[in-house]
Short mmCIF file of C-alpha atoms in Angstrom, two decimals:
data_model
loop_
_atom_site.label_atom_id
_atom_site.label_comp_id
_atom_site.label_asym_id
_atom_site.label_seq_id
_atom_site.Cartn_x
_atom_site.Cartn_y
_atom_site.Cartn_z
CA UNK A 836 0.00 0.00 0.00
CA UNK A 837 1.51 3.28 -1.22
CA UNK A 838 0.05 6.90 0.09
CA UNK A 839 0.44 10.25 -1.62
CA UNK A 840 0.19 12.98 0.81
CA UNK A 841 -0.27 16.82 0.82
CA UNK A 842 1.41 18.87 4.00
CA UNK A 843 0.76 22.46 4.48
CA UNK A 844 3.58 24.46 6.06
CA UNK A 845 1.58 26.80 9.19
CA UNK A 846 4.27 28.57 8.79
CA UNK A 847 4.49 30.04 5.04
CA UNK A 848 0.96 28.36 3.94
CA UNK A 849 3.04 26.04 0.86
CA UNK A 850 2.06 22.81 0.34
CA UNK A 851 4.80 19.62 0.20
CA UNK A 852 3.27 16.63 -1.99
CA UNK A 853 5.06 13.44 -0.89
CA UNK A 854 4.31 9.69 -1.66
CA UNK A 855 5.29 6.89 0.89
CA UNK A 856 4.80 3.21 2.21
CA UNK A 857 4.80 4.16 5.36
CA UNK A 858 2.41 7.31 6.06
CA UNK A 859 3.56 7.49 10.41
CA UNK A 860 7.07 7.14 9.69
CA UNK A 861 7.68 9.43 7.15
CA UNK A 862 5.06 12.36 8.98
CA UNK A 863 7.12 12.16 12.09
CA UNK A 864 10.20 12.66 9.80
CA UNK A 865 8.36 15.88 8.43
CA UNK A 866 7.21 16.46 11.89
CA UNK A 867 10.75 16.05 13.80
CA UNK A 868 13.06 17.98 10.95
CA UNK A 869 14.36 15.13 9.31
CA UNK A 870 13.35 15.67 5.86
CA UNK A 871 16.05 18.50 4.60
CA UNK A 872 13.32 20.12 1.89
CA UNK A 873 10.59 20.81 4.40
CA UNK A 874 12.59 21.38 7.48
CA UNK A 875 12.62 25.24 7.43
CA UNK A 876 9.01 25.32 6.75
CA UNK A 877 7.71 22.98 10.15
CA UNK A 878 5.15 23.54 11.76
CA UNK A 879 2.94 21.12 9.00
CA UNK A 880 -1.44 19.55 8.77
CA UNK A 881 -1.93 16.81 6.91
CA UNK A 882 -4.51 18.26 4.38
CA UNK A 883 -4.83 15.45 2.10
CA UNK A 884 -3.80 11.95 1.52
CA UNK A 885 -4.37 8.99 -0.92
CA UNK A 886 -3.66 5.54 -0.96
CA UNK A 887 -2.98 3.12 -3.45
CA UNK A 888 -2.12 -0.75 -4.12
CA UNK A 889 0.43 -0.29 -7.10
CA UNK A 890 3.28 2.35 -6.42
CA UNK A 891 3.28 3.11 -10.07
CA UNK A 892 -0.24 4.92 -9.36
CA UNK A 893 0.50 6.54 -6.27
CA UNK A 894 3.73 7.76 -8.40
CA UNK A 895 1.15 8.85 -11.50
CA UNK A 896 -0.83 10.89 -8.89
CA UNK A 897 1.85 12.69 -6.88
CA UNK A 898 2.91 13.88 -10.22
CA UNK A 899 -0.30 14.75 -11.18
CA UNK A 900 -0.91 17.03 -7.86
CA UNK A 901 2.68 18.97 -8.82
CA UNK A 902 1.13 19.86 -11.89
CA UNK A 903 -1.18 23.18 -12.75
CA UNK A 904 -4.11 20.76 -12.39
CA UNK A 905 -3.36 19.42 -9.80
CA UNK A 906 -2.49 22.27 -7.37
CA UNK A 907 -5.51 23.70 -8.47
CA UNK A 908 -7.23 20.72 -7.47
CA UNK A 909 -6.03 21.11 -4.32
CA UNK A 910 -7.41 24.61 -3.71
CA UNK A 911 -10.37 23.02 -4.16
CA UNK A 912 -10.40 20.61 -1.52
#
């Protein structure tokens, strides 16, 4: 089972798209300052998340929510 998630810094309002095996491990790495491209930007919500059986999707839709589309599907939410 693969998850694609969507942080949003408190701090500067930007969102961080990510896509994981392992949704509690790798938040608490956000969470703790262990991930070097989101650690200046802590504190973080969970605002969205996915999951899916075949990495391959998760991978289609994680690129799919760094796109125009998807961003602005993501203002929708």
């Amino acid at each position: 089972m693969y998850t694609v998630y969507v942080l949003e810094s408190l701090k500067d309002q930007k969102r961080y798209v990510g896509m994981t095996s392992n949704l509690d491990r790798r938040l608490k790495e956000h969470y703790r300052g262990g991930v070097k491209s989101t650690r200046s930007r802590r504190p973080f919500k969970l605002v969205h998340k996915e999951s899916f059986a075949e990495k391959k999707d998760a991978g289609l839709r994680e690129k799919f929510f760094k796109t125009g589309k998807g961003r602005d599907y993501l203002d929708s939410l």
